[in-house]
Coordinates of N, CA and C in Angstrom, one line a residue:
Chain A
X1 N -94.4 68.1 48.9 CA -93.0 67.8 49.0 C -92.2 68.8 48.2
X2 N -91.2 69.4 48.8 CA -90.3 70.3 48.2 C -89.5 69.7 47.1
X3 N -89.5 70.2 45.9 CA -88.7 69.7 44.8 C -88.0 70.9 44.1
X4 N -86.7 70.7 43.8 CA -85.9 71.7 43.1 C -85.2 70.9 42.0
X5 N -85.5 71.3 40.8 CA -84.9 70.6 39.6 C -84.1 71.5 38.8
X6 N -82.8 71.2 38.7 CA -81.9 72.1 37.9 C -81.7 71.6 36.5
X7 N -81.5 72.5 35.6 CA -81.2 72.1 34.2 C -80.3 73.1 33.7
X8 N -79.7 72.8 32.5 CA -78.8 73.8 31.8 C -77.4 73.5 31.8
X9 N -76.9 72.5 32.6 CA -75.5 72.2 32.7 C -75.0 71.6 31.4
X10 N -73.7 71.5 31.3 CA -73.1 70.9 30.1 C -71.6 71.3 29.9
X11 N -71.1 71.0 28.8 CA -69.7 71.3 28.4 C -69.7 72.6 27.7
X12 N -68.8 73.5 28.2 CA -68.7 74.8 27.6 C -67.2 75.2 27.6
X13 N -66.8 76.0 26.6 CA -65.4 76.4 26.5 C -65.1 77.6 27.4
X14 N -63.9 77.7 27.8 CA -63.5 78.8 28.7 C -63.8 80.1 28.0
X15 N -64.3 81.1 28.8 CA -64.6 82.4 28.3 C -66.1 82.5 27.8
X16 N -66.7 81.3 27.6 CA -68.1 81.4 27.1 C -69.1 81.5 28.3
X17 N -70.4 81.5 27.9 CA -71.5 81.7 28.9 C -72.4 80.5 29.0
X18 N -73.1 80.4 30.1 CA -74.1 79.3 30.3 C -75.1 79.8 31.3
X19 N -76.4 79.4 31.1 CA -77.4 79.8 32.0 C -78.1 78.6 32.6
X20 N -78.1 78.5 33.9 CA -78.8 77.4 34.6 C -80.1 77.8 35.1
X21 N -81.0 76.9 35.1 CA -82.4 77.1 35.6 C -82.7 76.1 36.7
X22 N -83.6 76.5 37.6 CA -84.1 75.6 38.7 C -85.6 75.9 38.8
X23 N -86.4 74.8 38.6 CA -87.8 74.9 38.8 C -88.1 74.4 40.2
X24 N -88.9 75.2 40.9 CA -89.2 74.8 42.3 C -90.7 74.5 42.4
X25 N -91.0 73.5 43.3 CA -92.4 73.1 43.6 C -92.5 72.6 45.0
X26 N -93.7 72.6 45.5 CA -94.0 72.1 46.8 C -93.9 73.1 47.9
X27 N -93.7 74.4 47.6 CA -93.7 75.4 48.6 C -94.0 76.8 47.9
X28 N -94.3 77.8 48.6 CA -94.6 79.1 48.1 C -93.3 79.8 47.8
X29 N -92.9 79.7 46.5 CA -91.6 80.2 46.0 C -91.3 81.6 46.4
X30 N -92.2 82.5 46.3 CA -91.9 83.9 46.5 C -91.8 84.3 48.0
X31 N -91.9 83.3 48.9 CA -91.7 83.5 50.3 C -90.3 83.3 50.8
X32 N -89.5 82.8 49.9 CA -88.1 82.3 50.3 C -87.0 83.0 49.5
X33 N -85.9 83.3 50.2 CA -84.6 83.5 49.5 C -84.3 82.2 48.8
X34 N -83.5 82.3 47.8 CA -83.0 81.2 47.1 C -81.5 81.4 46.8
X35 N -80.8 80.3 46.6 CA -79.3 80.3 46.4 C -78.8 79.3 45.4
X36 N -77.6 79.4 45.0 CA -76.9 78.4 44.2 C -75.6 78.1 45.0
X37 N -75.3 76.8 45.1 CA -74.1 76.3 45.7 C -73.5 75.3 44.8
X38 N -72.2 75.2 44.8 CA -71.5 74.3 43.8 C -70.5 73.4 44.5
X39 N -70.1 72.4 43.8 CA -69.1 71.4 44.3 C -68.3 70.9 43.2
X40 N -67.0 71.3 43.2 CA -66.1 70.8 42.2 C -65.9 69.3 42.4
X41 N -65.5 68.6 41.3 CA -65.3 67.2 41.4 C -64.4 66.8 42.5
X42 N -64.8 65.9 43.5 CA -64.0 65.5 44.6 C -63.7 66.5 45.6
X43 N -64.3 67.7 45.5 CA -64.1 68.8 46.5 C -65.3 69.1 47.4
X44 N -65.1 70.1 48.2 CA -66.2 70.4 49.1 C -67.2 71.4 48.5
X45 N -68.1 71.9 49.4 CA -69.2 72.8 48.9 C -68.8 74.2 49.0
X46 N -69.2 75.0 48.0 CA -68.9 76.4 47.9 C -70.2 77.2 47.6
X47 N -70.6 78.2 48.4 CA -71.7 79.0 48.1 C -71.4 79.9 46.9
X48 N -72.4 80.1 46.0 CA -72.1 80.8 44.8 C -72.9 82.1 44.7
X49 N -74.2 82.1 45.1 CA -75.0 83.3 45.0 C -76.3 83.1 45.8
X50 N -76.9 84.2 46.2 CA -78.2 84.2 46.9 C -79.0 85.4 46.4
X51 N -80.3 85.2 46.5 CA -81.2 86.3 46.0 C -82.4 86.4 47.0
X52 N -82.8 87.6 47.4 CA -83.9 87.7 48.3 C -85.2 87.2 47.6
X53 N -86.3 87.1 48.5 CA -87.5 86.5 47.9 C -88.2 87.4 46.9
X54 N -88.0 88.7 46.9 CA -88.5 89.6 45.9 C -87.6 89.8 44.7
X55 N -86.4 89.3 44.9 CA -85.4 89.5 43.8 C -84.7 90.9 43.9
X56 N -85.0 91.7 44.9 CA -84.5 93.0 45.0 C -83.0 93.1 45.3
X57 N -82.5 92.1 46.0 CA -81.1 92.1 46.4 C -80.5 90.8 46.1
X58 N -79.2 90.9 45.7 CA -78.4 89.7 45.3 C -77.1 89.7 46.0
X59 N -76.5 88.5 46.2 CA -75.2 88.4 47.0 C -74.3 87.4 46.3
X60 N -73.0 87.7 46.3 CA -72.1 86.8 45.6 C -70.7 86.8 46.4
X61 N -70.0 85.7 46.3 CA -68.6 85.7 46.8 C -67.7 86.3 45.8
X62 N -66.5 86.7 46.2 CA -65.6 87.4 45.3 C -65.2 86.6 44.1
X63 N -65.3 85.2 44.3 CA -64.8 84.3 43.2 C -65.7 84.4 42.0
X64 N -66.9 84.8 42.1 CA -67.8 84.9 40.9 C -68.4 86.3 40.7
X65 N -68.2 87.2 41.6 CA -68.8 88.5 41.5 C -68.4 89.2 40.2
X66 N -69.3 89.8 39.5 CA -69.0 90.4 38.2 C -69.1 89.4 37.0
X67 N -69.1 88.1 37.3 CA -69.2 87.2 36.2 C -70.6 86.4 36.2
X68 N -71.1 86.1 37.4 CA -72.3 85.4 37.6 C -73.4 86.3 38.0
X69 N -74.7 86.0 37.5 CA -75.8 86.8 37.9 C -77.0 85.8 38.3
X70 N -77.5 86.0 39.5 CA -78.6 85.2 40.0 C -79.9 86.0 39.8
X71 N -80.9 85.4 39.3 CA -82.2 86.1 39.1 C -83.3 85.1 39.4
X72 N -84.6 85.6 39.4 CA -85.7 84.7 39.7 C -86.9 85.2 39.0
X73 N -87.8 84.3 38.6 CA -89.1 84.6 38.1 C -90.2 84.0 39.0
X74 N -90.7 84.8 39.9 CA -91.6 84.3 40.9 C -93.0 83.8 40.3
X75 N -93.3 84.3 39.1 CA -94.5 83.9 38.4 C -94.4 82.5 37.9
X76 N -93.1 82.1 37.6 CA -92.8 80.8 37.0 C -92.1 79.9 38.0
X77 N -92.0 80.3 39.3 CA -91.3 79.5 40.3 C -90.0 79.0 39.8
X78 N -89.2 79.9 39.2 CA -88.0 79.5 38.6 C -86.8 80.4 39.0
X79 N -85.7 79.8 39.3 CA -84.5 80.5 39.7 C -83.5 80.3 38.6
X80 N -82.6 81.3 38.4 CA -81.7 81.3 37.3 C -80.3 81.6 37.8
X81 N -79.3 81.1 37.0 CA -77.9 81.5 37.3 C -77.2 81.7 35.9
X82 N -77.0 83.0 35.6 CA -76.3 83.3 34.3 C -74.8 83.4 34.6
X83 N -74.1 82.6 33.9 CA -72.6 82.5 34.2 C -71.9 82.9 32.9
X84 N -71.1 84.0 33.1 CA -70.3 84.5 32.0 C -68.8 84.4 32.2
X85 N -68.0 84.5 31.2 CA -66.6 84.4 31.3 C -66.1 83.2 32.1
X86 N -66.7 82.1 31.8 CA -66.4 80.9 32.5 C -65.0 80.5 32.5
X87 N -64.5 79.9 33.6 CA -63.1 79.5 33.8 C -63.1 78.0 34.1
X88 N -62.0 77.4 34.0 CA -61.9 75.9 34.3 C -62.2 75.7 35.7
X89 N -61.9 76.6 36.6 CA -62.2 76.4 38.0 C -63.6 76.6 38.4
X90 N -64.5 76.9 37.4 CA -65.9 76.9 37.6 C -66.5 75.5 37.4
X91 N -65.7 74.6 36.9 CA -66.2 73.2 36.7 C -66.7 72.7 38.0
X92 N -68.0 72.3 38.0 CA -68.6 71.8 39.3 C -70.0 71.3 39.0
X93 N -70.6 70.6 40.0 CA -72.0 70.4 40.0 C -72.6 71.6 40.8
X94 N -73.6 72.2 40.1 CA -74.3 73.4 40.7 C -75.6 73.0 41.3
X95 N -75.8 73.3 42.5 CA -77.1 72.9 43.2 C -77.9 74.2 43.5
X96 N -79.2 74.0 43.2 CA -80.2 75.0 43.6 C -80.6 74.7 45.0
X97 N -80.6 75.7 45.9 CA -81.0 75.5 47.3 C -82.0 76.5 47.8
X98 N -82.9 76.1 48.6 CA -83.8 77.0 49.2 C -83.3 77.6 50.5
X99 N -83.4 79.0 50.5 CA -82.9 79.7 51.7 C -81.7 80.5 51.4
X100 N -81.4 81.5 52.2 CA -80.2 82.3 52.0 C -79.0 81.7 52.8
X101 N -79.3 81.0 53.8 CA -78.3 80.3 54.7 C -78.9 80.2 56.1
X102 N -79.0 79.0 56.6 CA -78.6 77.7 56.0 C -79.5 77.4 54.8
X103 N -79.2 76.2 54.2 CA -79.9 75.8 53.0 C -80.7 74.6 53.3
X104 N -82.0 74.8 53.4 CA -82.9 73.8 53.9 C -83.2 72.7 53.0
X105 N -83.2 73.0 51.7 CA -83.5 72.0 50.6 C -82.6 72.2 49.5
X106 N -82.2 71.0 48.9 CA -81.2 71.0 47.7 C -81.8 70.3 46.6
X107 N -81.5 70.7 45.4 CA -81.8 69.9 44.2 C -80.7 68.8 44.0
X108 N -80.8 68.0 43.0 CA -79.9 67.0 42.7 C -78.6 67.5 42.0
X109 N -78.7 68.7 41.5 CA -77.6 69.3 40.8 C -77.5 69.1 39.3
X110 N -76.7 70.1 38.7 CA -76.5 70.0 37.3 C -75.0 70.2 37.1
X111 N -74.3 69.4 36.3 CA -72.9 69.4 36.1 C -72.5 70.4 35.0
X112 N -71.6 71.3 35.3 CA -71.0 72.3 34.4 C -69.5 71.9 34.2
X113 N -69.1 71.7 33.0 CA -67.7 71.4 32.7 C -67.2 72.5 31.8
X114 N -66.2 73.1 32.3 CA -65.5 74.2 31.5 C -64.2 73.7 30.9
X115 N -64.2 73.5 29.7 CA -63.0 72.9 29.1 C -63.0 73.1 27.6
X116 N -61.8 73.3 27.0 CA -61.6 73.5 25.6 C -61.5 72.1 24.9
Chain B
X1 N -63.5 86.5 55.5 CA -64.4 85.4 55.5 C -64.1 84.4 56.6
X2 N -65.2 83.8 57.2 CA -65.0 82.9 58.3 C -64.5 81.5 57.7
X3 N -63.3 81.1 58.2 CA -62.8 79.8 57.8 C -63.3 78.7 58.7
X4 N -63.8 77.6 58.1 CA -64.3 76.5 58.9 C -63.4 75.3 58.8
X5 N -62.9 74.8 59.9 CA -62.0 73.6 59.9 C -62.7 72.4 60.5
X6 N -62.9 71.4 59.7 CA -63.6 70.2 60.1 C -62.7 69.1 60.4
X7 N -63.0 68.3 61.4 CA -62.2 67.1 61.7 C -63.0 66.0 62.3
X8 N -62.6 64.7 62.1 CA -61.6 64.3 61.2 C -62.0 64.3 59.8
X9 N -61.1 64.1 58.8 CA -61.5 64.0 57.4 C -62.2 62.7 57.1
X10 N -61.7 61.7 57.8 CA -62.3 60.3 57.6 C -62.6 59.7 59.0
X11 N -63.6 58.9 59.0 CA -64.0 58.2 60.2 C -64.6 56.9 59.9
X12 N -64.2 55.9 60.6 CA -64.8 54.5 60.3 C -65.4 54.0 61.6
X13 N -66.6 53.5 61.5 CA -67.3 53.1 62.7 C -68.3 51.9 62.3
X14 N -68.8 51.2 63.3 CA -69.7 50.1 63.1 C -71.1 50.5 63.4
X15 N -72.1 49.9 62.8 CA -73.5 50.2 63.2 C -73.7 49.9 64.7
X16 N -74.4 50.8 65.3 CA -74.6 50.7 66.8 C -73.7 51.6 67.6
X17 N -72.5 52.0 67.0 CA -71.6 52.8 67.7 C -72.0 54.3 67.7
X18 N -71.3 55.1 68.4 CA -71.5 56.5 68.4 C -70.2 57.2 67.9
X19 N -70.4 58.3 67.1 CA -69.3 59.0 66.6 C -69.5 60.5 66.8
X20 N -68.4 61.3 66.8 CA -68.5 62.7 66.8 C -67.6 63.4 65.7
X21 N -68.1 64.4 65.2 CA -67.4 65.2 64.1 C -67.3 66.6 64.6
X22 N -66.1 67.2 64.5 CA -65.9 68.5 65.0 C -65.7 69.6 63.9
X23 N -66.1 70.8 64.3 CA -66.0 71.9 63.4 C -65.6 73.1 64.2
X24 N -64.5 73.8 63.7 CA -64.0 75.0 64.4 C -64.0 76.2 63.4
X25 N -64.6 77.3 63.9 CA -64.6 78.5 63.1 C -63.4 79.4 63.5
X26 N -63.0 80.2 62.5 CA -61.8 81.0 62.6 C -62.2 82.3 63.5
X27 N -63.4 82.5 63.8 CA -63.8 83.5 64.7 C -65.2 83.2 65.2
X28 N -65.7 83.8 66.3 CA -67.0 83.5 66.8 C -68.1 83.6 65.9
X29 N -68.9 82.6 65.8 CA -70.1 82.6 64.9 C -71.4 82.4 65.8
X30 N -71.2 82.7 67.1 CA -72.4 82.6 68.1 C -72.8 81.1 68.0
X31 N -74.1 80.9 67.8 CA -74.6 79.5 67.7 C -74.9 79.1 66.3
X32 N -74.6 79.9 65.3 CA -75.0 79.7 63.9 C -74.2 78.8 63.1
X33 N -74.4 77.5 63.4 CA -73.7 76.4 62.7 C -74.7 75.4 62.2
X34 N -74.5 75.0 60.9 CA -75.4 74.0 60.4 C -74.6 72.7 60.0
X35 N -75.3 71.6 60.0 CA -74.7 70.3 59.6 C -75.5 69.7 58.4
X36 N -74.8 69.2 57.4 CA -75.5 68.6 56.3 C -74.9 67.2 56.1
X37 N -75.8 66.4 55.5 CA -75.4 65.0 55.1 C -75.4 64.9 53.6
X38 N -74.4 64.3 53.0 CA -74.4 64.1 51.5 C -74.2 62.7 51.2
X39 N -75.1 62.1 50.4 CA -75.0 60.7 50.0 C -75.1 60.6 48.4
X40 N -74.4 59.7 47.8 CA -74.5 59.6 46.3 C -75.9 59.3 45.9
X41 N -76.3 60.1 44.8 CA -77.6 59.9 44.2 C -78.8 60.5 45.0
X42 N -78.5 61.1 46.1 CA -79.5 61.8 46.9 C -79.3 63.3 47.1
X43 N -80.3 64.0 47.3 CA -80.1 65.5 47.5 C -79.5 65.7 48.9
X44 N -78.6 66.6 49.0 CA -78.0 67.0 50.3 C -79.1 67.3 51.3
X45 N -78.9 66.9 52.5 CA -79.9 67.1 53.6 C -79.4 68.0 54.7
X46 N -80.2 69.0 55.0 CA -79.8 69.8 56.2 C -80.3 69.0 57.4
X47 N -79.3 68.7 58.4 CA -79.6 67.9 59.6 C -79.9 68.8 60.8
X48 N -79.1 69.8 61.0 CA -79.1 70.6 62.2 C -78.7 72.0 61.8
X49 N -79.4 73.0 62.4 CA -79.0 74.4 62.2 C -79.0 75.1 63.6
X50 N -78.5 76.3 63.6 CA -78.3 77.1 64.8 C -77.7 76.2 65.9
X51 N -76.7 75.4 65.5 CA -75.9 74.7 66.4 C -76.5 73.4 66.9
X52 N -77.8 73.4 67.3 CA -78.4 72.3 68.0 C -79.8 72.0 67.6
X53 N -80.4 72.8 66.7 CA -81.8 72.6 66.4 C -81.9 71.6 65.2
X54 N -82.7 70.5 65.5 CA -82.9 69.5 64.5 C -83.8 70.0 63.4
X55 N -83.4 69.9 62.2 CA -84.3 70.1 61.0 C -85.4 69.1 61.1
X56 N -86.6 69.5 60.7 CA -87.7 68.5 60.6 C -87.3 67.3 59.8
X57 N -87.6 66.1 60.4 CA -87.3 64.9 59.8 C -85.9 64.3 60.2
X58 N -85.1 65.0 60.9 CA -83.8 64.5 61.3 C -84.0 63.6 62.5
X59 N -83.5 62.4 62.5 CA -83.7 61.4 63.6 C -83.0 62.0 64.9
X60 N -83.6 61.6 66.0 CA -83.2 62.1 67.3 C -81.8 61.5 67.7
X61 N -81.3 60.6 67.0 CA -79.9 60.1 67.3 C -78.8 61.1 66.9
X62 N -79.2 62.1 66.1 CA -78.3 63.1 65.7 C -78.5 64.3 66.7
X63 N -77.3 64.8 67.1 CA -77.4 66.0 68.0 C -76.2 66.9 67.7
X64 N -76.4 68.2 68.0 CA -75.4 69.2 67.7 C -75.2 70.0 69.0
X65 N -73.9 70.4 69.2 CA -73.6 71.2 70.4 C -72.5 72.1 70.0
X66 N -72.3 73.1 70.9 CA -71.2 74.1 70.8 C -71.8 75.5 70.6
X67 N -70.8 76.4 70.7 CA -71.1 77.8 70.4 C -69.8 78.6 70.4
X68 N -69.8 79.8 69.8 CA -68.6 80.5 69.6 C -67.8 80.0 68.5
X69 N -66.7 79.3 68.7 CA -65.9 78.8 67.6 C -65.9 77.2 67.5
X70 N -66.3 76.5 68.5 CA -66.2 75.1 68.5 C -67.5 74.3 68.6
X71 N -67.7 73.4 67.7 CA -69.0 72.7 67.5 C -68.8 71.3 67.3
X72 N -69.8 70.5 67.6 CA -69.7 69.0 67.5 C -71.0 68.5 67.0
X73 N -70.9 67.6 66.0 CA -72.1 66.7 65.6 C -71.8 65.4 66.2
X74 N -72.8 64.8 66.9 CA -72.7 63.5 67.5 C -73.9 62.7 66.9
X75 N -73.5 61.5 66.5 CA -74.5 60.5 66.0 C -74.4 59.3 66.9
X76 N -75.5 59.0 67.6 CA -75.5 57.9 68.5 C -76.2 56.7 67.8
X77 N -75.8 55.5 68.2 CA -76.4 54.3 67.7 C -76.5 54.3 66.2
X78 N -75.3 54.4 65.5 CA -75.3 54.5 64.1 C -76.1 53.5 63.4
X79 N -76.8 54.0 62.4 CA -77.6 53.1 61.5 C -76.9 53.0 60.1
X80 N -77.1 52.0 59.4 CA -76.5 51.8 58.1 C -76.7 53.0 57.2
X81 N -77.8 53.7 57.2 CA -78.1 54.8 56.3 C -77.3 56.1 56.7
X82 N -76.7 56.0 57.9 CA -75.9 57.2 58.3 C -74.6 57.4 57.7
X83 N -74.1 56.4 57.0 CA -72.8 56.5 56.4 C -72.8 57.3 55.2
X84 N -71.8 58.2 55.1 CA -71.8 59.2 54.0 C -70.9 60.3 54.3
X85 N -71.1 61.5 53.7 CA -70.2 62.7 53.9 C -71.0 63.7 54.7
X86 N -70.3 64.3 55.6 CA -70.9 65.4 56.5 C -70.2 66.7 56.4
X87 N -70.9 67.7 56.2 CA -70.3 69.1 56.1 C -70.9 70.0 57.2
X88 N -70.1 70.8 57.7 CA -70.6 71.9 58.6 C -70.6 73.2 57.8
X89 N -71.4 74.2 58.2 CA -71.5 75.5 57.5 C -71.9 76.5 58.5
X90 N -71.1 77.7 58.5 CA -71.5 78.7 59.4 C -72.6 79.6 58.7
X91 N -73.7 79.9 59.4 CA -74.7 80.8 58.9 C -74.9 82.0 59.8
X92 N -73.8 82.5 60.3 CA -73.8 83.7 61.1 C -73.6 84.9 60.3
X93 N -72.9 84.8 59.2 CA -72.6 86.0 58.4 C -72.4 85.6 56.9
X94 N -72.4 86.6 56.0 CA -72.1 86.4 54.6 C -70.6 86.7 54.4
X95 N -69.9 85.9 53.6 CA -70.4 84.7 52.8 C -70.5 83.5 53.7
X96 N -71.6 82.7 53.5 CA -71.7 81.4 54.1 C -70.5 80.6 53.7
X97 N -69.9 79.9 54.7 CA -68.7 79.1 54.4 C -68.9 77.7 55.0
X98 N -68.3 76.7 54.3 CA -68.4 75.3 54.6 C -67.1 74.7 55.1
X99 N -67.2 73.7 56.0 CA -66.0 72.9 56.3 C -65.7 72.0 55.1
X100 N -64.5 71.3 55.2 CA -64.0 70.5 54.1 C -64.6 69.1 54.1
X101 N -65.4 68.8 55.0 CA -66.2 67.5 55.0 C -65.5 66.4 55.8
X102 N -66.4 65.5 56.2 CA -65.9 64.3 57.0 C -66.6 63.1 56.3
X103 N -65.8 62.1 55.9 CA -66.4 60.9 55.3 C -66.5 59.8 56.4
X104 N -67.8 59.5 56.6 CA -68.1 58.4 57.6 C -68.3 57.1 56.9
X105 N -67.4 56.2 57.2 CA -67.5 54.9 56.5 C -67.8 53.8 57.5
X106 N -68.3 52.7 56.9 CA -68.5 51.5 57.7 C -67.2 50.8 58.0
X107 N -67.0 50.4 59.3 CA -65.8 49.7 59.7 C -66.0 48.2 59.3

């Protein structure tokens, strides 16, 4: 059974940093692209970042480019999202997803709240 | 970026009925449209991709159609567990973009 478990969310002040983790199980992690997608409270879904199976290439929308970094540790079956210079508009539940698009499996999400 | 316009925003139906949800892309995305279901306390579920291909585990009462810019998700013979939020997403090009969602409620 595919499982994706996100951790690392919480309350953070604007301008500060936070790093999310996602531990994957139930599939061969290094065979798949992985992504992060987010959902602001009461809003729709927004793609945040993707990484190739080797980690050699990464992709971001303009809204987070230069502030967020996606990475992975294939030996530990773990996906990361380093978020810097956080803004109030980054407040959302962040989901770890398998695939570069479409997103075949989703975690339950971790809530990030950016507020002073 | 490809803009995805989803309609209706809200939909009410009774178990046993059929419903359709529409998704329109701002430019042609060929057949590359996915549908997701979101329910409280559960992981989001990919239902359909490439317009009409059912993801493993998706019940056959779900079907997808369309190509180019206009797509439809149809759910026949609604079951109680089908009520929730539905999103479309284009997977033809980066960045992947989602529709604004349709809330399917019990009438």
